[in-house]
PDB file of C-alpha atoms in Angstrom:
ATOM      1  CA  UNK A  29     -17.575 127.902  90.377  1.00 43.00           C
ATOM      2  CA  UNK A  30     -19.422 130.241  87.603  1.00 43.00           C
ATOM      3  CA  UNK A  31     -22.238 129.953  86.110  1.00 44.00           C
ATOM      4  CA  UNK A  32     -24.381 127.489  84.600  1.00 44.00           C
ATOM      5  CA  UNK A  33     -24.309 127.212  80.966  1.00 43.00           C
ATOM      6  CA  UNK A  34     -28.271 125.929  80.358  1.00 48.00           C
ATOM      7  CA  UNK A  35     -29.310 127.268  76.988  1.00 46.00           C
ATOM      8  CA  UNK A  36     -26.172 126.364  75.634  1.00 66.00           C
ATOM      9  CA  UNK A  37     -25.439 123.205  77.247  1.00 76.00           C
ATOM     10  CA  UNK A  38     -28.313 119.935  76.078  1.00 81.00           C
ATOM     11  CA  UNK A  39     -26.603 116.828  77.708  1.00 81.00           C
ATOM     12  CA  UNK A  40     -30.378 114.651  78.576  1.00 80.00           C
ATOM     13  CA  UNK A  41     -30.557 112.049  77.626  1.00 78.00           C
ATOM     14  CA  UNK A  42     -27.145 111.764  75.793  1.00 84.00           C
ATOM     15  CA  UNK A  43     -24.188 108.737  76.131  1.00 81.00           C
ATOM     16  CA  UNK A  44     -21.491 109.684  77.578  1.00 81.00           C
ATOM     17  CA  UNK A  45     -18.588 106.571  75.736  1.00 80.00           C
ATOM     18  CA  UNK A  46     -15.940 109.550  75.015  1.00 80.00           C
ATOM     19  CA  UNK A  47     -15.261 112.939  75.335  1.00 76.00           C
ATOM     20  CA  UNK A  48     -15.118 113.261  71.187  1.00 83.00           C
ATOM     21  CA  UNK A  49     -18.947 113.126  70.820  1.00 84.00           C
ATOM     22  CA  UNK A  50     -18.815 116.788  73.385  1.00 82.00           C
ATOM     23  CA  UNK A  51     -17.193 120.107  72.757  1.00 84.00           C
ATOM     24  CA  UNK A  52     -15.497 122.055  74.315  1.00 77.00           C
ATOM     25  CA  UNK A  53     -19.041 124.625  75.778  1.00 83.00           C
ATOM     26  CA  UNK A  54     -19.809 121.126  76.292  1.00 84.00           C
ATOM     27  CA  UNK A  55     -16.954 119.306  78.411  1.00 80.00           C
ATOM     28  CA  UNK A  56     -16.599 123.024  80.395  1.00 79.00           C
ATOM     29  CA  UNK A  57     -20.203 122.627  81.487  1.00 82.00           C
ATOM     30  CA  UNK A  58     -19.282 119.220  82.982  1.00 82.00           C
ATOM     31  CA  UNK A  59     -15.950 120.134  84.796  1.00 82.00           C
ATOM     32  CA  UNK A  60     -18.329 123.150  86.306  1.00 79.00           C
ATOM     33  CA  UNK A  61     -21.133 120.809  87.378  1.00 79.00           C
ATOM     34  CA  UNK A  62     -18.546 118.449  88.898  1.00 80.00           C
ATOM     35  CA  UNK A  63     -16.999 121.375  90.483  1.00 76.00           C
ATOM     36  CA  UNK A  64     -20.749 122.612  92.045  1.00 74.00           C
ATOM     37  CA  UNK A  65     -21.209 119.199  93.680  1.00 73.00           C
ATOM     38  CA  UNK A  66     -18.065 118.542  94.958  1.00 77.00           C
ATOM     39  CA  UNK A  67     -18.423 121.792  96.936  1.00 72.00           C
ATOM     40  CA  UNK A  68     -22.088 121.335  97.916  1.00 67.00           C
ATOM     41  CA  UNK A  69     -21.076 118.084  98.984  1.00 66.00           C
ATOM     42  CA  UNK A  70     -18.148 119.734 101.441  1.00 67.00           C
ATOM     43  CA  UNK A  71     -20.648 122.075 102.734  1.00 59.00           C
ATOM     44  CA  UNK A  72     -23.533 119.133 103.264  1.00 59.00           C
ATOM     45  CA  UNK A  73     -26.802 120.889 104.792  1.00 54.00           C
ATOM     46  CA  UNK A  74     -27.181 123.877 102.313  1.00 57.00           C
ATOM     47  CA  UNK A  75     -30.630 123.995  99.962  1.00 60.00           C
ATOM     48  CA  UNK A  76     -28.883 122.401  96.382  1.00 66.00           C
ATOM     49  CA  UNK A  77     -31.009 124.853  94.287  1.00 74.00           C
ATOM     50  CA  UNK A  78     -28.017 125.166  91.945  1.00 73.00           C
ATOM     51  CA  UNK A  79     -28.408 120.876  91.096  1.00 75.00           C
ATOM     52  CA  UNK A  80     -31.942 121.288  90.851  1.00 79.00           C
ATOM     53  CA  UNK A  81     -31.176 124.078  88.073  1.00 79.00           C
ATOM     54  CA  UNK A  82     -28.769 122.269  86.725  1.00 78.00           C
ATOM     55  CA  UNK A  83     -31.431 118.718  86.977  1.00 79.00           C
ATOM     56  CA  UNK A  84     -33.776 120.523  85.270  1.00 82.00           C
ATOM     57  CA  UNK A  85     -31.977 121.167  81.458  1.00 80.00           C
ATOM     58  CA  UNK A  86     -31.158 117.326  81.933  1.00 82.00           C
ATOM     59  CA  UNK A  87     -34.125 115.024  83.858  1.00 86.00           C
ATOM     60  CA  UNK A  88     -37.721 115.021  83.442  1.00 89.00           C
ATOM     61  CA  UNK A  89     -38.602 114.560  87.465  1.00 89.00           C
ATOM     62  CA  UNK A  90     -36.174 114.827  90.627  1.00 88.00           C
ATOM     63  CA  UNK A  91     -36.526 113.339  93.094  1.00 90.00           C
ATOM     64  CA  UNK A  92     -35.031 114.326  96.806  1.00 89.00           C
ATOM     65  CA  UNK A  93     -34.136 112.729 100.335  1.00 90.00           C
ATOM     66  CA  UNK A  94     -34.237 115.350 102.447  1.00 87.00           C
ATOM     67  CA  UNK A  95     -34.358 116.225 106.055  1.00 85.00           C
ATOM     68  CA  UNK A  96     -36.185 119.127 106.289  1.00 89.00           C
ATOM     69  CA  UNK A  97     -39.562 119.650 104.606  1.00 92.00           C
ATOM     70  CA  UNK A  98     -38.381 123.621 103.969  1.00 91.00           C
ATOM     71  CA  UNK A  99     -35.681 121.627 102.054  1.00 90.00           C
ATOM     72  CA  UNK A 100     -38.241 120.443  99.393  1.00 90.00           C
ATOM     73  CA  UNK A 101     -40.438 123.416  99.246  1.00 91.00           C
ATOM     74  CA  UNK A 102     -37.491 125.355  98.067  1.00 90.00           C
ATOM     75  CA  UNK A 103     -35.969 123.194  94.846  1.00 89.00           C
ATOM     76  CA  UNK A 104     -39.844 122.722  94.068  1.00 90.00           C
ATOM     77  CA  UNK A 105     -40.032 126.737  94.237  1.00 89.00           C
ATOM     78  CA  UNK A 106     -36.574 126.661  92.302  1.00 85.00           C
ATOM     79  CA  UNK A 107     -36.855 123.933  89.385  1.00 87.00           C
ATOM     80  CA  UNK A 108     -38.713 123.703  86.569  1.00 89.00           C
ATOM     81  CA  UNK A 109     -39.528 120.043  86.374  1.00 89.00           C
ATOM     82  CA  UNK A 110     -41.330 118.393  89.315  1.00 92.00           C
ATOM     83  CA  UNK A 111     -39.724 117.480  92.853  1.00 91.00           C
ATOM     84  CA  UNK A 112     -40.933 114.726  94.565  1.00 93.00           C
ATOM     85  CA  UNK A 113     -40.615 113.575  98.276  1.00 94.00           C
ATOM     86  CA  UNK A 114     -38.522 110.232  98.723  1.00 93.00           C
ATOM     87  CA  UNK A 115     -38.575 111.414 102.797  1.00 92.00           C
ATOM     88  CA  UNK A 116     -38.454 114.753 104.037  1.00 92.00           C
ATOM     89  CA  UNK A 117     -38.569 115.012 108.195  1.00 91.00           C
ATOM     90  CA  UNK A 118     -41.776 114.988 107.886  1.00 93.00           C
ATOM     91  CA  UNK A 119     -43.643 113.393 105.329  1.00 94.00           C
ATOM     92  CA  UNK A 120     -43.152 110.274 102.973  1.00 93.00           C
ATOM     93  CA  UNK A 121     -45.612 109.670 100.414  1.00 94.00           C
ATOM     94  CA  UNK A 122     -43.972 107.376  98.017  1.00 92.00           C
ATOM     95  CA  UNK A 123     -43.428 104.964 100.840  1.00 91.00           C
ATOM     96  CA  UNK A 124     -47.216 105.460 101.759  1.00 91.00           C
ATOM     97  CA  UNK A 125     -48.308 105.030  98.631  1.00 93.00           C
ATOM     98  CA  UNK A 126     -46.446 101.654  97.818  1.00 92.00           C
ATOM     99  CA  UNK A 127     -48.369 100.309 101.357  1.00 92.00           C
ATOM    100  CA  UNK A 128     -51.661 101.605 100.105  1.00 93.00           C
ATOM    101  CA  UNK A 129     -51.009  99.439  95.588  1.00 91.00           C
ATOM    102  CA  UNK A 130     -50.301  96.663  98.694  1.00 90.00           C
ATOM    103  CA  UNK A 131     -53.496  96.775 100.451  1.00 90.00           C
ATOM    104  CA  UNK A 132     -55.911  98.164  97.104  1.00 91.00           C
ATOM    105  CA  UNK A 133     -53.925  94.782  96.147  1.00 90.00           C
ATOM    106  CA  UNK A 134     -55.606  92.320  98.932  1.00 88.00           C
ATOM    107  CA  UNK A 135     -59.359  93.808  99.654  1.00 90.00           C
ATOM    108  CA  UNK A 136     -60.385  95.334  96.712  1.00 89.00           C
ATOM    109  CA  UNK A 137     -60.906  98.148  97.910  1.00 90.00           C
ATOM    110  CA  UNK A 138     -59.370 101.075 100.247  1.00 93.00           C
ATOM    111  CA  UNK A 139     -62.265 102.708 101.503  1.00 94.00           C
ATOM    112  CA  UNK A 140     -63.606 101.549 104.711  1.00 96.00           C
ATOM    113  CA  UNK A 141     -60.702  99.579 105.812  1.00 94.00           C
ATOM    114  CA  UNK A 142     -59.404 100.855 109.505  1.00 95.00           C
ATOM    115  CA  UNK A 143     -55.077 101.473 109.584  1.00 95.00           C
ATOM    116  CA  UNK A 144     -53.723 100.946 113.231  1.00 94.00           C
ATOM    117  CA  UNK A 145     -51.005 103.143 113.580  1.00 94.00           C
ATOM    118  CA  UNK A 146     -48.204 102.176 116.740  1.00 92.00           C
ATOM    119  CA  UNK A 147     -45.309 103.629 117.348  1.00 92.00           C
ATOM    120  CA  UNK A 148     -43.945 107.109 116.171  1.00 92.00           C
ATOM    121  CA  UNK A 149     -45.905 109.994 115.283  1.00 92.00           C
ATOM    122  CA  UNK A 150     -42.524 110.985 112.287  1.00 92.00           C
ATOM    123  CA  UNK A 151     -42.859 111.284 108.735  1.00 93.00           C
ATOM    124  CA  UNK A 152     -45.390 107.654 108.020  1.00 93.00           C
ATOM    125  CA  UNK A 153     -47.450 107.926 110.239  1.00 96.00           C
ATOM    126  CA  UNK A 154     -48.299 112.474 109.083  1.00 95.00           C
ATOM    127  CA  UNK A 155     -48.728 110.994 105.323  1.00 95.00           C
ATOM    128  CA  UNK A 156     -51.241 109.105 106.621  1.00 96.00           C
ATOM    129  CA  UNK A 157     -52.488 111.069 108.027  1.00 96.00           C
ATOM    130  CA  UNK A 158     -52.207 113.077 105.014  1.00 95.00           C
ATOM    131  CA  UNK A 159     -54.086 110.893 103.034  1.00 96.00           C
ATOM    132  CA  UNK A 160     -56.148 108.046 104.814  1.00 96.00           C
ATOM    133  CA  UNK A 161     -59.213 110.325 104.904  1.00 95.00           C
ATOM    134  CA  UNK A 162     -59.565 110.945 101.165  1.00 95.00           C
ATOM    135  CA  UNK A 163     -59.638 106.746 100.475  1.00 93.00           C
ATOM    136  CA  UNK A 164     -63.178 106.820 103.187  1.00 95.00           C
ATOM    137  CA  UNK A 165     -60.093 104.956 105.421  1.00 95.00           C
ATOM    138  CA  UNK A 166     -60.154 105.653 110.003  1.00 97.00           C
ATOM    139  CA  UNK A 167     -57.154 105.802 111.885  1.00 98.00           C
ATOM    140  CA  UNK A 168     -56.320 104.812 115.538  1.00 97.00           C
ATOM    141  CA  UNK A 169     -53.282 105.856 116.095  1.00 97.00           C
ATOM    142  CA  UNK A 170     -51.156 105.986 119.619  1.00 95.00           C
ATOM    143  CA  UNK A 171     -47.579 107.235 119.744  1.00 94.00           C
ATOM    144  CA  UNK A 172     -45.359 106.981 123.755  1.00 94.00           C
ATOM    145  CA  UNK A 173     -46.364 110.859 125.626  1.00 94.00           C
ATOM    146  CA  UNK A 174     -44.453 113.391 124.164  1.00 93.00           C
ATOM    147  CA  UNK A 175     -43.361 111.237 120.740  1.00 93.00           C
ATOM    148  CA  UNK A 176     -47.144 112.330 119.208  1.00 96.00           C
ATOM    149  CA  UNK A 177     -47.269 114.324 115.293  1.00 96.00           C
ATOM    150  CA  UNK A 178     -47.380 117.108 113.863  1.00 96.00           C
ATOM    151  CA  UNK A 179     -49.855 119.986 115.846  1.00 97.00           C
ATOM    152  CA  UNK A 180     -51.163 121.378 113.070  1.00 97.00           C
ATOM    153  CA  UNK A 181     -51.233 117.776 110.831  1.00 96.00           C
ATOM    154  CA  UNK A 182     -53.669 116.439 113.810  1.00 98.00           C
ATOM    155  CA  UNK A 183     -55.376 119.399 112.284  1.00 98.00           C
ATOM    156  CA  UNK A 184     -55.433 118.662 109.157  1.00 95.00           C
ATOM    157  CA  UNK A 185     -56.174 115.454 109.934  1.00 97.00           C
ATOM    158  CA  UNK A 186     -58.927 116.278 111.976  1.00 98.00           C
ATOM    159  CA  UNK A 187     -60.463 117.972 109.446  1.00 97.00           C
ATOM    160  CA  UNK A 188     -60.273 115.103 106.484  1.00 96.00           C
ATOM    161  CA  UNK A 189     -61.645 113.623 108.270  1.00 97.00           C
ATOM    162  CA  UNK A 190     -65.424 115.104 108.885  1.00 98.00           C
ATOM    163  CA  UNK A 191     -65.184 116.685 105.975  1.00 96.00           C
ATOM    164  CA  UNK A 192     -64.747 112.609 104.459  1.00 96.00           C
ATOM    165  CA  UNK A 193     -66.858 111.087 106.884  1.00 98.00           C
ATOM    166  CA  UNK A 194     -64.097 109.214 108.530  1.00 98.00           C
ATOM    167  CA  UNK A 195     -62.449 108.480 111.828  1.00 98.00           C
ATOM    168  CA  UNK A 196     -59.613 109.614 113.871  1.00 98.00           C
ATOM    169  CA  UNK A 197     -58.016 108.683 117.114  1.00 98.00           C
ATOM    170  CA  UNK A 198     -55.465 109.400 118.303  1.00 98.00           C
ATOM    171  CA  UNK A 199     -54.708 107.785 122.519  1.00 97.00           C
ATOM    172  CA  UNK A 200     -50.920 106.558 124.308  1.00 95.00           C
ATOM    173  CA  UNK A 201     -53.032 102.731 124.144  1.00 93.00           C
ATOM    174  CA  UNK A 202     -50.764 100.114 121.774  1.00 91.00           C
ATOM    175  CA  UNK A 203     -53.444  97.844 122.408  1.00 89.00           C
ATOM    176  CA  UNK A 204     -56.786 100.258 122.204  1.00 93.00           C
ATOM    177  CA  UNK A 205     -54.728 101.633 118.483  1.00 92.00           C
ATOM    178  CA  UNK A 206     -54.897  97.775 117.510  1.00 89.00           C
ATOM    179  CA  UNK A 207     -58.603  97.590 118.253  1.00 90.00           C
ATOM    180  CA  UNK A 208     -61.289  96.595 114.908  1.00 89.00           C
ATOM    181  CA  UNK A 209     -57.657  97.441 112.810  1.00 90.00           C
ATOM    182  CA  UNK A 210     -57.685  96.416 109.284  1.00 91.00           C
ATOM    183  CA  UNK A 211     -53.818  95.996 109.357  1.00 90.00           C
ATOM    184  CA  UNK A 212     -51.494  97.539 112.277  1.00 90.00           C
ATOM    185  CA  UNK A 213     -48.966  98.945 110.663  1.00 91.00           C
ATOM    186  CA  UNK A 214     -45.746 100.802 112.633  1.00 88.00           C
ATOM    187  CA  UNK A 215     -41.673 101.309 111.588  1.00 85.00           C
ATOM    188  CA  UNK A 216     -38.708 102.633 112.470  1.00 79.00           C
ATOM    189  CA  UNK A 217     -38.399 104.236 116.273  1.00 78.00           C
ATOM    190  CA  UNK A 218     -35.676 106.273 115.693  1.00 76.00           C
ATOM    191  CA  UNK A 219     -35.647 108.289 112.191  1.00 74.00           C
ATOM    192  CA  UNK A 220     -32.712 110.071 110.225  1.00 69.00           C
ATOM    193  CA  UNK A 221     -31.117 112.023 112.503  1.00 73.00           C
ATOM    194  CA  UNK A 222     -31.954 111.024 115.332  1.00 69.00           C
ATOM    195  CA  UNK A 223     -29.427 108.617 116.171  1.00 76.00           C
ATOM    196  CA  UNK A 224     -27.504 110.361 119.548  1.00 80.00           C
ATOM    197  CA  UNK A 225     -31.978 109.840 121.126  1.00 78.00           C
ATOM    198  CA  UNK A 226     -31.493 105.959 120.939  1.00 83.00           C
ATOM    199  CA  UNK A 227     -31.256 105.376 123.711  1.00 87.00           C
ATOM    200  CA  UNK A 228     -34.524 107.488 125.208  1.00 87.00           C
ATOM    201  CA  UNK A 229     -36.249 106.459 122.828  1.00 87.00           C
ATOM    202  CA  UNK A 230     -35.733 102.861 123.195  1.00 87.00           C
ATOM    203  CA  UNK A 231     -37.272 103.532 127.179  1.00 86.00           C
ATOM    204  CA  UNK A 232     -40.438 105.510 125.636  1.00 86.00           C
ATOM    205  CA  UNK A 233     -41.501 103.150 123.206  1.00 87.00           C
ATOM    206  CA  UNK A 234     -40.868 100.048 125.327  1.00 87.00           C
ATOM    207  CA  UNK A 235     -44.159  98.322 124.547  1.00 82.00           C
ATOM    208  CA  UNK A 236     -45.320  99.853 121.326  1.00 83.00           C
ATOM    209  CA  UNK A 237     -43.533  96.869 119.550  1.00 79.00           C
ATOM    210  CA  UNK A 238     -46.314  94.875 117.088  1.00 75.00           C
ATOM    211  CA  UNK A 239     -46.553  92.162 118.851  1.00 69.00           C
ATOM    212  CA  UNK A 240     -48.803  88.762 118.593  1.00 62.00           C
ATOM    213  CA  UNK A 241     -50.889  90.387 121.407  1.00 63.00           C
ATOM    214  CA  UNK A 242     -51.639  93.262 119.371  1.00 63.00           C
ATOM    215  CA  UNK A 243     -52.416  91.159 115.789  1.00 65.00           C
ATOM    216  CA  UNK A 244     -55.216  88.858 118.086  1.00 60.00           C
ATOM    217  CA  UNK A 245     -57.123  91.610 120.097  1.00 62.00           C
ATOM    218  CA  UNK A 246     -57.187  93.592 116.239  1.00 63.00           C
ATOM    219  CA  UNK A 247     -58.657  90.062 114.377  1.00 58.00           C
ATOM    220  CA  UNK A 248     -60.436  88.732 117.948  1.00 52.00           C
ATOM    221  CA  UNK A 249     -62.430  92.576 118.299  1.00 57.00           C
ATOM    222  CA  UNK A 250     -65.232  91.720 116.351  1.00 55.00           C
ATOM    223  CA  UNK A 251     -65.701  87.840 116.750  1.00 44.00           C
ATOM    224  CA  UNK A 252     -68.739  86.122 117.864  1.00 38.00           C
ATOM    225  CA  UNK A 253     -68.693  83.693 120.152  1.00 38.00           C
ATOM    226  CA  UNK A 254     -70.854  80.119 119.184  1.00 40.00           C
ATOM    227  CA  UNK A 255     -71.636  78.597 121.703  1.00 35.00           C
ATOM    228  CA  UNK A 256     -72.459  79.951 124.875  1.00 39.00           C
ATOM    229  CA  UNK A 257     -69.828  80.433 127.452  1.00 38.00           C
ATOM    230  CA  UNK A 258     -69.847  78.528 130.344  1.00 40.00           C
ATOM    231  CA  UNK A 259     -70.093  79.877 134.748  1.00 45.00           C
ATOM    232  CA  UNK A 260     -67.306  80.161 136.282  1.00 35.00           C
TER     233      UNK A 260
END
């Protein structure tokens, strides 16, 4: 498809209303970009390094949703603009930032909150594990056996909890994780790319629904009865 004409062509911030406003070189550049994108779409799974290099000359940042975290690492290395993780197999940071904003608006502060996770040890949980302790929040996570979070991320979460004086615990019992939680968090059991595992996962995650029972366990943990319990 040829080489990008980054040094000669600047399209950032320009409207495309009619081709009379563009030089032949600029139109050639757009054709090259179109051909390259078309090629990439036909070859899904490849890291779109060329696209990011091109976009670096046209935009201020790139939000990328990818399958592999390693692809984002490559893009960040090659791009001259910030790369924002819109979703990867390991992390989903902007989702957690949105959740934290909701909690901050509701509670006024994040410090001291206990986050109860019930579900898959996936990218959402990983992002919580990489950040909660830094805000002074505790984590109680419950996942089915065989669906625990990444071991390396668990080690980092334990380290962050120790450094920040917070608690991090993991269990296979959903009600244990719900006990004392300020917020119950869950996510889909079948993430992008796991469609073929649907039947197996639905069986493995039975009992991991965030039900009213889990909510009541969370709410009543600190319950102190006013009346003396009768003798039954």
